[in-house]
Amino acid sequence: MDMKKINWFPGHMVKTRREITANLKLVDAVIEIRDARIVASSQNPEIDKIVGDKPRIILLNKADMAEDQVTRRWKKSLENENTLVLEVNALTGKGLNAIKPTLNELLKDKIARNKERGIVNYTIRAMVVGIPNVGKSSFINRMAKNAIAKVGNRPGVTKNKQWIKTKEGIELLDTPGILWPKFEEETSLNLAFTGAIKDEIMDTETLALRLIERLSHHYKERLIERYALEEFSEDPLENMDNIARKRGCIIKGGEIDYMRVAVMILDEFRSAKLGKISLEWPEVSDD
Ligand code: GDP
């Protein structure tokens, strides 16, 4: 496949890694956000190394657009001693009320130690990390919406860090750590399908064609239903042509308007008009 390479300046990666590592020292826990539709592709390749054994919550965000059963399997496969996983929707706030209890659980030893030392209302501090478009800003905004107050600069203590105080009493570092994605073909395709990287890796028509091809594995019925297809072909291009005809994406002379049909298919997928769709599954499942 002729795919343009996505660029992430190596110097930028070094700087980001350094910044996040420095910020880690200021927080009790990390809130890593991923896209529930592409849980593997929306992971930064170095995140485990960067976070180490720091307590971590992984938010499988946009769970409203992924298949519930698949998201649940991801949750199971990702959880371990230091990591707990929540299925959330940062736009509506669904699932976010579990964050405080989950942080309490992850930090129970620390909280108990503090209690012994007489600190009863310990304020948990966390930082948000994730690759672009997973919903970091939406999440921070949503949490801050109920904020009692935004804590200002505390020179000398936090070195100009701004903290957002949530109603639950958590303090979030107000600027998320923006990480880079993996630069692999499969990952790039998934990111492009979901719109995380704009249609920059290949032309829109090819991207839509690849999406039809992908969806025909597990979600053939959705395509048939959505576009009222009378027959489903082995050939994605033939399906694309049929979708175009069904939707009147035709130029004068009866030719297919590929740009129009491509944009339409991508838009409909990205706005979940094809229903809840998961593009990736965990490798092992103990279901
Ligand atoms: P960031 O780049 O990680 O800060 O991501 P944004 O917060 O800007 O979100 C990227 C896009 O995803 C925006 O269009 C949001 O409206 C959308 N978005 C974020 N969270 C959710 C969610 O839980 N569900 C849905 N359906 N869309 C979401």
PDB file of C-alpha atoms and ligand atoms in Angstrom:
ATOM      1  CA  MET A   1       0.000   0.000   0.000  1.00  0.00           C
ATOM      2  CA  ASP A   2       1.256   3.424  -0.819  1.00  0.00           C
ATOM      3  CA  MET A   3       0.987   5.163   2.487  1.00  0.00           C
ATOM      4  CA  LYS A   4       2.478   8.493   3.404  1.00  0.00           C
ATOM      5  CA  LYS A   5       4.449   8.334   6.601  1.00  0.00           C
ATOM      6  CA  ILE A   6       3.098  10.157   9.594  1.00  0.00           C
ATOM      7  CA  ASN A   7       5.640  12.494  11.027  1.00  0.00           C
ATOM      8  CA  TRP A   8       6.269  13.055  14.658  1.00  0.00           C
ATOM      9  CA  PHE A   9       9.428  15.035  15.083  1.00  0.00           C
ATOM     10  CA  PRO A  10      11.928  12.926  17.098  1.00  0.00           C
ATOM     11  CA  GLY A  11      12.947  15.996  19.106  1.00  0.00           C
ATOM     12  CA  HIS A  12       9.315  16.480  20.063  1.00  0.00           C
ATOM     13  CA  MET A  13       9.152  12.878  21.262  1.00  0.00           C
ATOM     14  CA  VAL A  14      12.221  13.342  23.455  1.00  0.00           C
ATOM     15  CA  LYS A  15      10.790  16.538  24.925  1.00  0.00           C
ATOM     16  CA  THR A  16       7.396  14.954  25.587  1.00  0.00           C
ATOM     17  CA  ARG A  17       8.948  11.914  27.235  1.00  0.00           C
ATOM     18  CA  ARG A  18      11.036  14.157  29.467  1.00  0.00           C
ATOM     19  CA  GLU A  19       8.096  16.392  30.400  1.00  0.00           C
ATOM     20  CA  ILE A  20       5.835  13.498  31.260  1.00  0.00           C
ATOM     21  CA  THR A  21       8.542  11.824  33.308  1.00  0.00           C
ATOM     22  CA  ALA A  22       9.029  15.076  35.251  1.00  0.00           C
ATOM     23  CA  ASN A  23       5.294  15.508  35.780  1.00  0.00           C
ATOM     24  CA  LEU A  24       4.984  11.927  37.009  1.00  0.00           C
ATOM     25  CA  LYS A  25       6.890  12.947  40.120  1.00  0.00           C
ATOM     26  CA  LEU A  26       4.145  15.449  40.963  1.00  0.00           C
ATOM     27  CA  VAL A  27       1.239  13.036  40.798  1.00  0.00           C
ATOM     28  CA  ASP A  28      -0.044   9.942  42.580  1.00  0.00           C
ATOM     29  CA  ALA A  29      -1.531   8.335  39.526  1.00  0.00           C
ATOM     30  CA  VAL A  30      -1.779   8.462  35.758  1.00  0.00           C
ATOM     31  CA  ILE A  31      -5.037   8.585  33.825  1.00  0.00           C
ATOM     32  CA  GLU A  32      -4.294   7.161  30.403  1.00  0.00           C
ATOM     33  CA  ILE A  33      -6.997   7.658  27.814  1.00  0.00           C
ATOM     34  CA  ARG A  34      -7.555   5.378  24.852  1.00  0.00           C
ATOM     35  CA  ASP A  35     -10.197   5.052  22.188  1.00  0.00           C
ATOM     36  CA  ALA A  36     -12.391   2.041  22.964  1.00  0.00           C
ATOM     37  CA  ARG A  37     -12.821   1.306  19.247  1.00  0.00           C
ATOM     38  CA  ILE A  38      -9.086   0.959  18.699  1.00  0.00           C
ATOM     39  CA  VAL A  39      -7.663   0.111  22.098  1.00  0.00           C
ATOM     40  CA  ALA A  40      -4.358  -1.224  20.757  1.00  0.00           C
ATOM     41  CA  SER A  41      -3.831   1.398  18.060  1.00  0.00           C
ATOM     42  CA  SER A  42      -4.561   4.273  20.435  1.00  0.00           C
ATOM     43  CA  GLN A  43      -1.793   3.174  22.772  1.00  0.00           C
ATOM     44  CA  ASN A  44       1.530   4.939  22.821  1.00  0.00           C
ATOM     45  CA  PRO A  45       4.316   2.391  22.209  1.00  0.00           C
ATOM     46  CA  GLU A  46       6.362   3.572  25.196  1.00  0.00           C
ATOM     47  CA  ILE A  47       3.604   4.226  27.699  1.00  0.00           C
ATOM     48  CA  ASP A  48       4.339   1.204  29.895  1.00  0.00           C
ATOM     49  CA  LYS A  49       7.993   2.170  30.108  1.00  0.00           C
ATOM     50  CA  ILE A  50       7.192   5.819  30.822  1.00  0.00           C
ATOM     51  CA  VAL A  51       4.556   5.138  33.485  1.00  0.00           C
ATOM     52  CA  GLY A  52       6.421   2.225  35.095  1.00  0.00           C
ATOM     53  CA  ASP A  53       4.620   0.881  38.149  1.00  0.00           C
ATOM     54  CA  LYS A  54       2.881   4.158  38.931  1.00  0.00           C
ATOM     55  CA  PRO A  55      -0.793   3.471  39.688  1.00  0.00           C
ATOM     56  CA  ARG A  56      -2.718   3.882  36.464  1.00  0.00           C
ATOM     57  CA  ILE A  57      -6.307   4.129  35.335  1.00  0.00           C
ATOM     58  CA  ILE A  58      -6.885   3.369  31.675  1.00  0.00           C
ATOM     59  CA  LEU A  59     -10.033   5.050  30.420  1.00  0.00           C
ATOM     60  CA  LEU A  60     -11.531   3.275  27.428  1.00  0.00           C
ATOM     61  CA  ASN A  61     -13.170   6.424  26.154  1.00  0.00           C
ATOM     62  CA  LYS A  62     -15.762   6.751  23.401  1.00  0.00           C
ATOM     63  CA  ALA A  63     -17.199   3.512  24.755  1.00  0.00           C
ATOM     64  CA  ASP A  64     -20.506   4.759  23.332  1.00  0.00           C
ATOM     65  CA  MET A  65     -19.141   4.009  19.849  1.00  0.00           C
ATOM     66  CA  ALA A  66     -17.527   0.613  20.522  1.00  0.00           C
ATOM     67  CA  GLU A  67     -19.118  -2.782  21.076  1.00  0.00           C
ATOM     68  CA  ASP A  68     -19.801  -3.226  24.786  1.00  0.00           C
ATOM     69  CA  GLN A  69     -18.749  -6.851  24.837  1.00  0.00           C
ATOM     70  CA  VAL A  70     -15.418  -6.142  23.143  1.00  0.00           C
ATOM     71  CA  THR A  71     -14.720  -3.196  25.445  1.00  0.00           C
ATOM     72  CA  ARG A  72     -15.372  -5.434  28.439  1.00  0.00           C
ATOM     73  CA  ARG A  73     -12.900  -7.974  27.127  1.00  0.00           C
ATOM     74  CA  TRP A  74     -10.301  -5.247  26.699  1.00  0.00           C
ATOM     75  CA  LYS A  75     -10.890  -4.188  30.290  1.00  0.00           C
ATOM     76  CA  LYS A  76     -10.197  -7.715  31.510  1.00  0.00           C
ATOM     77  CA  SER A  77      -7.086  -8.096  29.409  1.00  0.00           C
ATOM     78  CA  LEU A  78      -5.544  -4.781  30.491  1.00  0.00           C
ATOM     79  CA  GLU A  79      -6.111  -4.846  34.231  1.00  0.00           C
ATOM     80  CA  ASN A  80      -3.290  -5.769  36.582  1.00  0.00           C
ATOM     81  CA  GLU A  81      -1.930  -4.946  40.018  1.00  0.00           C
ATOM     82  CA  ASN A  82      -1.205  -1.297  39.225  1.00  0.00           C
ATOM     83  CA  THR A  83      -3.720  -0.726  36.481  1.00  0.00           C
ATOM     84  CA  LEU A  84      -7.503  -0.544  36.557  1.00  0.00           C
ATOM     85  CA  VAL A  85      -9.678   0.063  33.524  1.00  0.00           C
ATOM     86  CA  LEU A  86     -12.921   2.023  33.169  1.00  0.00           C
ATOM     87  CA  GLU A  87     -15.302   2.259  30.229  1.00  0.00           C
ATOM     88  CA  VAL A  88     -16.321   5.883  29.823  1.00  0.00           C
ATOM     89  CA  ASN A  89     -17.860   8.554  27.667  1.00  0.00           C
ATOM     90  CA  ALA A  90     -16.064  11.840  28.248  1.00  0.00           C
ATOM     91  CA  LEU A  91     -18.770  13.790  26.434  1.00  0.00           C
ATOM     92  CA  THR A  92     -21.727  12.722  28.554  1.00  0.00           C
ATOM     93  CA  GLY A  93     -19.679  11.910  31.644  1.00  0.00           C
ATOM     94  CA  LYS A  94     -20.911   8.323  31.749  1.00  0.00           C
ATOM     95  CA  GLY A  95     -18.581   6.175  33.846  1.00  0.00           C
ATOM     96  CA  LEU A  96     -16.575   9.101  35.197  1.00  0.00           C
ATOM     97  CA  ASN A  97     -18.031   8.837  38.697  1.00  0.00           C
ATOM     98  CA  ALA A  98     -16.061   5.604  39.098  1.00  0.00           C
ATOM     99  CA  ILE A  99     -12.766   7.470  38.868  1.00  0.00           C
ATOM    100  CA  LYS A 100     -12.529   8.579  42.490  1.00  0.00           C
ATOM    101  CA  PRO A 101     -13.328   5.148  43.982  1.00  0.00           C
ATOM    102  CA  THR A 102     -10.927   3.564  41.501  1.00  0.00           C
ATOM    103  CA  LEU A 103      -8.141   5.959  42.509  1.00  0.00           C
ATOM    104  CA  ASN A 104      -8.898   5.226  46.162  1.00  0.00           C
ATOM    105  CA  GLU A 105      -8.555   1.529  45.430  1.00  0.00           C
ATOM    106  CA  LEU A 106      -5.277   1.926  43.521  1.00  0.00           C
ATOM    107  CA  LEU A 107      -3.842   4.185  46.214  1.00  0.00           C
ATOM    108  CA  LYS A 108      -5.253   2.449  49.278  1.00  0.00           C
ATOM    109  CA  ASP A 109      -1.829   1.709  50.792  1.00  0.00           C
ATOM    110  CA  LYS A 110      -0.696   5.292  50.369  1.00  0.00           C
ATOM    111  CA  ILE A 111      -3.973   6.614  51.782  1.00  0.00           C
ATOM    112  CA  ALA A 112      -3.691   4.244  54.773  1.00  0.00           C
ATOM    113  CA  ARG A 113      -0.102   5.324  55.420  1.00  0.00           C
ATOM    114  CA  ASN A 114      -1.169   8.952  55.297  1.00  0.00           C
ATOM    115  CA  LYS A 115      -3.978   8.252  57.735  1.00  0.00           C
ATOM    116  CA  GLU A 116      -1.505   6.768  60.204  1.00  0.00           C
ATOM    117  CA  ARG A 117       0.482   9.974  59.937  1.00  0.00           C
ATOM    118  CA  GLY A 118      -2.642  12.017  60.658  1.00  0.00           C
ATOM    119  CA  ILE A 119      -3.390  13.132  57.086  1.00  0.00           C
ATOM    120  CA  VAL A 120      -7.048  12.285  56.639  1.00  0.00           C
ATOM    121  CA  ASN A 121      -8.187  14.222  53.610  1.00  0.00           C
ATOM    122  CA  TYR A 122      -5.360  13.452  51.281  1.00  0.00           C
ATOM    123  CA  THR A 123      -5.850  15.091  47.859  1.00  0.00           C
ATOM    124  CA  ILE A 124      -5.109  12.689  45.045  1.00  0.00           C
ATOM    125  CA  ARG A 125      -3.266  14.211  42.145  1.00  0.00           C
ATOM    126  CA  ALA A 126      -3.307  12.733  38.683  1.00  0.00           C
ATOM    127  CA  MET A 127      -2.123  13.553  35.197  1.00  0.00           C
ATOM    128  CA  VAL A 128      -3.866  12.776  31.948  1.00  0.00           C
ATOM    129  CA  VAL A 129      -1.981  11.246  29.030  1.00  0.00           C
ATOM    130  CA  GLY A 130      -2.887   9.895  25.619  1.00  0.00           C
ATOM    131  CA  ILE A 131      -2.308  10.175  21.907  1.00  0.00           C
ATOM    132  CA  PRO A 132      -4.168  12.925  19.989  1.00  0.00           C
ATOM    133  CA  ASN A 133      -7.941  12.714  19.611  1.00  0.00           C
ATOM    134  CA  VAL A 134      -8.674  10.101  22.292  1.00  0.00           C
ATOM    135  CA  GLY A 135     -10.633  12.680  24.294  1.00  0.00           C
ATOM    136  CA  LYS A 136      -8.129  14.153  26.748  1.00  0.00           C
ATOM    137  CA  SER A 137      -9.496  17.710  26.549  1.00  0.00           C
ATOM    138  CA  SER A 138     -13.087  16.506  26.640  1.00  0.00           C
ATOM    139  CA  PHE A 139     -12.290  14.513  29.763  1.00  0.00           C
ATOM    140  CA  ILE A 140     -10.511  17.352  31.542  1.00  0.00           C
ATOM    141  CA  ASN A 141     -13.290  19.790  30.608  1.00  0.00           C
ATOM    142  CA  ARG A 142     -15.930  17.384  31.816  1.00  0.00           C
ATOM    143  CA  MET A 143     -14.182  16.860  35.139  1.00  0.00           C
ATOM    144  CA  ALA A 144     -13.548  20.600  35.503  1.00  0.00           C
ATOM    145  CA  LYS A 145     -17.159  21.435  34.789  1.00  0.00           C
ATOM    146  CA  ASN A 146     -18.036  20.442  38.302  1.00  0.00           C
ATOM    147  CA  ALA A 147     -14.938  22.048  39.671  1.00  0.00           C
ATOM    148  CA  ILE A 148     -15.145  23.963  42.913  1.00  0.00           C
ATOM    149  CA  ALA A 149     -12.155  26.085  42.042  1.00  0.00           C
ATOM    150  CA  LYS A 150      -9.203  26.095  39.788  1.00  0.00           C
ATOM    151  CA  VAL A 151      -6.092  26.039  41.906  1.00  0.00           C
ATOM    152  CA  GLY A 152      -3.628  28.637  40.771  1.00  0.00           C
ATOM    153  CA  ASN A 153       0.103  28.602  40.473  1.00  0.00           C
ATOM    154  CA  ARG A 154       1.979  27.534  43.493  1.00  0.00           C
ATOM    155  CA  PRO A 155       5.504  28.712  42.806  1.00  0.00           C
ATOM    156  CA  GLY A 156       8.099  26.718  44.593  1.00  0.00           C
ATOM    157  CA  VAL A 157       5.772  23.844  45.198  1.00  0.00           C
ATOM    158  CA  THR A 158       4.527  22.840  41.804  1.00  0.00           C
ATOM    159  CA  LYS A 159       6.694  24.920  39.493  1.00  0.00           C
ATOM    160  CA  ASN A 160       3.971  26.768  37.620  1.00  0.00           C
ATOM    161  CA  LYS A 161       1.801  23.733  37.216  1.00  0.00           C
ATOM    162  CA  GLN A 162      -1.881  24.461  37.026  1.00  0.00           C
ATOM    163  CA  TRP A 163      -4.177  22.070  38.786  1.00  0.00           C
ATOM    164  CA  ILE A 164      -7.854  21.567  38.202  1.00  0.00           C
ATOM    165  CA  LYS A 165      -9.746  20.653  41.298  1.00  0.00           C
ATOM    166  CA  THR A 166     -12.711  18.398  40.655  1.00  0.00           C
ATOM    167  CA  LYS A 167     -15.822  18.096  42.779  1.00  0.00           C
ATOM    168  CA  GLU A 168     -14.620  14.735  44.003  1.00  0.00           C
ATOM    169  CA  GLY A 169     -11.495  16.401  45.363  1.00  0.00           C
ATOM    170  CA  ILE A 170      -9.063  15.061  42.805  1.00  0.00           C
ATOM    171  CA  GLU A 171      -6.527  17.471  41.354  1.00  0.00           C
ATOM    172  CA  LEU A 172      -5.768  17.069  37.678  1.00  0.00           C
ATOM    173  CA  LEU A 173      -2.795  18.576  35.935  1.00  0.00           C
ATOM    174  CA  ASP A 174      -4.556  20.897  33.506  1.00  0.00           C
ATOM    175  CA  THR A 175      -2.389  20.188  30.477  1.00  0.00           C
ATOM    176  CA  PRO A 176      -2.517  16.609  29.262  1.00  0.00           C
ATOM    177  CA  GLY A 177       0.547  14.732  28.102  1.00  0.00           C
ATOM    178  CA  ILE A 178       0.120  14.367  24.353  1.00  0.00           C
ATOM    179  CA  LEU A 179       1.846  11.183  23.270  1.00  0.00           C
ATOM    180  CA  TRP A 180       2.687   9.874  19.812  1.00  0.00           C
ATOM    181  CA  PRO A 181       1.080   6.781  18.324  1.00  0.00           C
ATOM    182  CA  LYS A 182       2.812   3.746  16.864  1.00  0.00           C
ATOM    183  CA  PHE A 183       3.992   4.344  13.334  1.00  0.00           C
ATOM    184  CA  GLU A 184       2.819   1.066  11.876  1.00  0.00           C
ATOM    185  CA  GLU A 185       0.626   0.581   8.860  1.00  0.00           C
ATOM    186  CA  GLU A 186      -2.225  -1.169  10.654  1.00  0.00           C
ATOM    187  CA  THR A 187      -2.208   1.391  13.448  1.00  0.00           C
ATOM    188  CA  SER A 188      -2.161   4.316  11.039  1.00  0.00           C
ATOM    189  CA  LEU A 189      -5.112   2.887   9.165  1.00  0.00           C
ATOM    190  CA  ASN A 190      -7.127   2.494  12.362  1.00  0.00           C
ATOM    191  CA  LEU A 191      -6.261   6.010  13.434  1.00  0.00           C
ATOM    192  CA  ALA A 192      -7.270   7.327  10.025  1.00  0.00           C
ATOM    193  CA  PHE A 193     -10.571   5.391  10.034  1.00  0.00           C
ATOM    194  CA  THR A 194     -11.531   6.943  13.352  1.00  0.00           C
ATOM    195  CA  GLY A 195     -10.351  10.384  12.259  1.00  0.00           C
ATOM    196  CA  ALA A 196      -7.550  10.597  14.833  1.00  0.00           C
ATOM    197  CA  ILE A 197      -5.143  11.420  12.054  1.00  0.00           C
ATOM    198  CA  LYS A 198      -6.940  13.315   9.381  1.00  0.00           C
ATOM    199  CA  ASP A 199      -7.016  11.714   5.961  1.00  0.00           C
ATOM    200  CA  GLU A 200      -3.346  12.482   5.541  1.00  0.00           C
ATOM    201  CA  ILE A 201      -1.905   8.990   5.124  1.00  0.00           C
ATOM    202  CA  MET A 202      -3.710   8.184   1.898  1.00  0.00           C
ATOM    203  CA  ASP A 203      -6.353   9.699  -0.311  1.00  0.00           C
ATOM    204  CA  THR A 204      -9.893   9.727   1.019  1.00  0.00           C
ATOM    205  CA  GLU A 205     -11.263   7.345  -1.622  1.00  0.00           C
ATOM    206  CA  THR A 206      -8.680   4.660  -0.789  1.00  0.00           C
ATOM    207  CA  LEU A 207      -9.229   5.123   2.940  1.00  0.00           C
ATOM    208  CA  ALA A 208     -12.984   4.602   2.539  1.00  0.00           C
ATOM    209  CA  LEU A 209     -12.347   1.573   0.371  1.00  0.00           C
ATOM    210  CA  ARG A 210     -10.082   0.095   3.043  1.00  0.00           C
ATOM    211  CA  LEU A 211     -12.768   0.778   5.646  1.00  0.00           C
ATOM    212  CA  ILE A 212     -15.371  -1.097   3.590  1.00  0.00           C
ATOM    213  CA  GLU A 213     -12.903  -3.954   3.249  1.00  0.00           C
ATOM    214  CA  ARG A 214     -12.284  -3.994   7.006  1.00  0.00           C
ATOM    215  CA  LEU A 215     -15.946  -3.768   7.963  1.00  0.00           C
ATOM    216  CA  SER A 216     -16.818  -6.605   5.618  1.00  0.00           C
ATOM    217  CA  HIS A 217     -15.055  -9.025   7.987  1.00  0.00           C
ATOM    218  CA  HIS A 218     -17.129  -8.531  11.128  1.00  0.00           C
ATOM    219  CA  TYR A 219     -19.723  -5.933  10.229  1.00  0.00           C
ATOM    220  CA  LYS A 220     -20.935  -6.989   6.793  1.00  0.00           C
ATOM    221  CA  GLU A 221     -24.535  -6.999   7.986  1.00  0.00           C
ATOM    222  CA  ARG A 222     -24.264  -3.398   9.141  1.00  0.00           C
ATOM    223  CA  LEU A 223     -23.175  -2.286   5.671  1.00  0.00           C
ATOM    224  CA  ILE A 224     -25.912  -4.307   4.014  1.00  0.00           C
ATOM    225  CA  GLU A 225     -28.530  -2.850   6.328  1.00  0.00           C
ATOM    226  CA  ARG A 226     -27.337   0.752   6.339  1.00  0.00           C
ATOM    227  CA  TYR A 227     -27.010   1.003   2.563  1.00  0.00           C
ATOM    228  CA  ALA A 228     -29.832  -1.400   1.678  1.00  0.00           C
ATOM    229  CA  LEU A 229     -27.445  -3.492  -0.415  1.00  0.00           C
ATOM    230  CA  GLU A 230     -29.144  -6.260  -2.349  1.00  0.00           C
ATOM    231  CA  GLU A 231     -25.949  -8.208  -2.685  1.00  0.00           C
ATOM    232  CA  PHE A 232     -22.608  -8.151  -0.961  1.00  0.00           C
ATOM    233  CA  SER A 233     -19.506  -8.671  -3.038  1.00  0.00           C
ATOM    234  CA  GLU A 234     -16.109 -10.134  -2.203  1.00  0.00           C
ATOM    235  CA  ASP A 235     -14.742  -7.059  -3.931  1.00  0.00           C
ATOM    236  CA  PRO A 236     -14.805  -3.927  -1.736  1.00  0.00           C
ATOM    237  CA  LEU A 237     -14.811  -1.679  -4.791  1.00  0.00           C
ATOM    238  CA  GLU A 238     -17.965  -3.287  -6.070  1.00  0.00           C
ATOM    239  CA  ASN A 239     -19.573  -2.694  -2.657  1.00  0.00           C
ATOM    240  CA  MET A 240     -18.420   0.909  -2.755  1.00  0.00           C
ATOM    241  CA  ASP A 241     -19.983   1.339  -6.198  1.00  0.00           C
ATOM    242  CA  ASN A 242     -23.243  -0.149  -4.972  1.00  0.00           C
ATOM    243  CA  ILE A 243     -23.259   2.114  -1.917  1.00  0.00           C
ATOM    244  CA  ALA A 244     -22.642   5.103  -4.208  1.00  0.00           C
ATOM    245  CA  ARG A 245     -25.559   4.146  -6.450  1.00  0.00           C
ATOM    246  CA  LYS A 246     -27.851   3.633  -3.467  1.00  0.00           C
ATOM    247  CA  ARG A 247     -26.945   7.061  -2.143  1.00  0.00           C
ATOM    248  CA  GLY A 248     -26.996   8.848  -5.489  1.00  0.00           C
ATOM    249  CA  CYS A 249     -23.297   9.647  -5.436  1.00  0.00           C
ATOM    250  CA  ILE A 250     -23.237   9.820  -9.220  1.00  0.00           C
ATOM    251  CA  ILE A 251     -21.712  12.402 -11.525  1.00  0.00           C
ATOM    252  CA  LYS A 252     -23.274  13.424 -14.835  1.00  0.00           C
ATOM    253  CA  GLY A 253     -22.982  10.596 -17.297  1.00  0.00           C
ATOM    254  CA  GLY A 254     -23.622   7.977 -14.643  1.00  0.00           C
ATOM    255  CA  GLU A 255     -20.105   7.759 -13.270  1.00  0.00           C
ATOM    256  CA  ILE A 256     -19.506   7.106  -9.583  1.00  0.00           C
ATOM    257  CA  ASP A 257     -18.621  10.173  -7.541  1.00  0.00           C
ATOM    258  CA  TYR A 258     -15.924   8.446  -5.505  1.00  0.00           C
ATOM    259  CA  MET A 259     -14.991  11.460  -3.431  1.00  0.00           C
ATOM    260  CA  ARG A 260     -18.578  12.012  -2.342  1.00  0.00           C
ATOM    261  CA  VAL A 261     -19.274   8.415  -1.449  1.00  0.00           C
ATOM    262  CA  ALA A 262     -15.925   8.116   0.370  1.00  0.00           C
ATOM    263  CA  VAL A 263     -16.539  11.187   2.503  1.00  0.00           C
ATOM    264  CA  MET A 264     -20.044   9.974   3.274  1.00  0.00           C
ATOM    265  CA  ILE A 265     -18.937   6.492   4.363  1.00  0.00           C
ATOM    266  CA  LEU A 266     -16.140   7.843   6.564  1.00  0.00           C
ATOM    267  CA  ASP A 267     -18.462  10.428   8.121  1.00  0.00           C
ATOM    268  CA  GLU A 268     -21.119   7.844   8.824  1.00  0.00           C
ATOM    269  CA  PHE A 269     -18.631   5.484  10.433  1.00  0.00           C
ATOM    270  CA  ARG A 270     -17.065   8.252  12.534  1.00  0.00           C
ATOM    271  CA  SER A 271     -20.440   9.465  13.764  1.00  0.00           C
ATOM    272  CA  ALA A 272     -21.471   5.904  14.649  1.00  0.00           C
ATOM    273  CA  LYS A 273     -24.325   5.839  12.123  1.00  0.00           C
ATOM    274  CA  LEU A 274     -23.219   2.286  11.348  1.00  0.00           C
ATOM    275  CA  GLY A 275     -23.712   1.437  15.010  1.00  0.00           C
ATOM    276  CA  LYS A 276     -21.245   0.536  17.750  1.00  0.00           C
ATOM    277  CA  ILE A 277     -18.155  -0.839  16.051  1.00  0.00           C
ATOM    278  CA  SER A 278     -14.909  -2.167  17.531  1.00  0.00           C
ATOM    279  CA  LEU A 279     -12.001  -2.340  15.116  1.00  0.00           C
ATOM    280  CA  GLU A 280      -9.662  -4.228  17.445  1.00  0.00           C
ATOM    281  CA  TRP A 281     -10.001  -7.140  19.847  1.00  0.00           C
ATOM    282  CA  PRO A 282      -7.700  -8.210  22.656  1.00  0.00           C
ATOM    283  CA  GLU A 283      -5.422 -11.069  21.602  1.00  0.00           C
ATOM    284  CA  VAL A 284      -6.271 -13.386  24.432  1.00  0.00           C
ATOM    285  CA  SER A 285      -9.513 -13.565  26.264  1.00  0.00           C
ATOM    286  CA  ASP A 286     -10.503 -15.756  29.153  1.00  0.00           C
ATOM    287  CA  ASP A 287     -14.191 -15.537  28.264  1.00  0.00           C
TER     288      ASP A 287
HETATM  289  P1  GDP B   1      -7.829  15.131  22.595  1.00  0.00           P
HETATM  290  O1  GDP B   1      -7.105  15.435  21.322  1.00  0.00           O
HETATM  291  O2  GDP B   1      -7.335  13.860  23.199  1.00  0.00           O
HETATM  292  O3  GDP B   1      -7.848  16.254  23.578  1.00  0.00           O
HETATM  293  O4  GDP B   1      -9.353  14.804  22.181  1.00  0.00           O
HETATM  294  P2  GDP B   1     -10.647  15.749  22.260  1.00  0.00           P
HETATM  295  O5  GDP B   1     -11.103  15.908  23.653  1.00  0.00           O
HETATM  296  O6  GDP B   1     -10.406  16.971  21.472  1.00  0.00           O
HETATM  297  O7  GDP B   1     -11.704  14.817  21.505  1.00  0.00           O
HETATM  298  C1  GDP B   1     -11.552  14.425  20.152  1.00  0.00           C
HETATM  299  C2  GDP B   1     -12.923  14.219  19.523  1.00  0.00           C
HETATM  300  O8  GDP B   1     -13.567  13.110  20.121  1.00  0.00           O
HETATM  301  C3  GDP B   1     -13.858  15.391  19.703  1.00  0.00           C
HETATM  302  O9  GDP B   1     -14.606  15.547  18.515  1.00  0.00           O
HETATM  303  C4  GDP B   1     -14.760  14.969  20.857  1.00  0.00           C
HETATM  304  O10 GDP B   1     -16.029  15.555  20.775  1.00  0.00           O
HETATM  305  C5  GDP B   1     -14.843  13.474  20.630  1.00  0.00           C
HETATM  306  N1  GDP B   1     -15.060  12.709  21.883  1.00  0.00           N
HETATM  307  C6  GDP B   1     -14.330  12.773  23.019  1.00  0.00           C
HETATM  308  N2  GDP B   1     -14.785  11.899  23.929  1.00  0.00           N
HETATM  309  C7  GDP B   1     -15.823  11.247  23.359  1.00  0.00           C
HETATM  310  C8  GDP B   1     -16.710  10.193  23.799  1.00  0.00           C
HETATM  311  O11 GDP B   1     -16.603   9.635  24.901  1.00  0.00           O
HETATM  312  N3  GDP B   1     -17.651   9.800  22.908  1.00  0.00           N
HETATM  313  C9  GDP B   1     -17.787  10.339  21.676  1.00  0.00           C
HETATM  314  N4  GDP B   1     -18.752   9.874  20.883  1.00  0.00           N
HETATM  315  N5  GDP B   1     -16.971  11.311  21.224  1.00  0.00           N
HETATM  316  C10 GDP B   1     -16.005  11.765  22.050  1.00  0.00           C
END
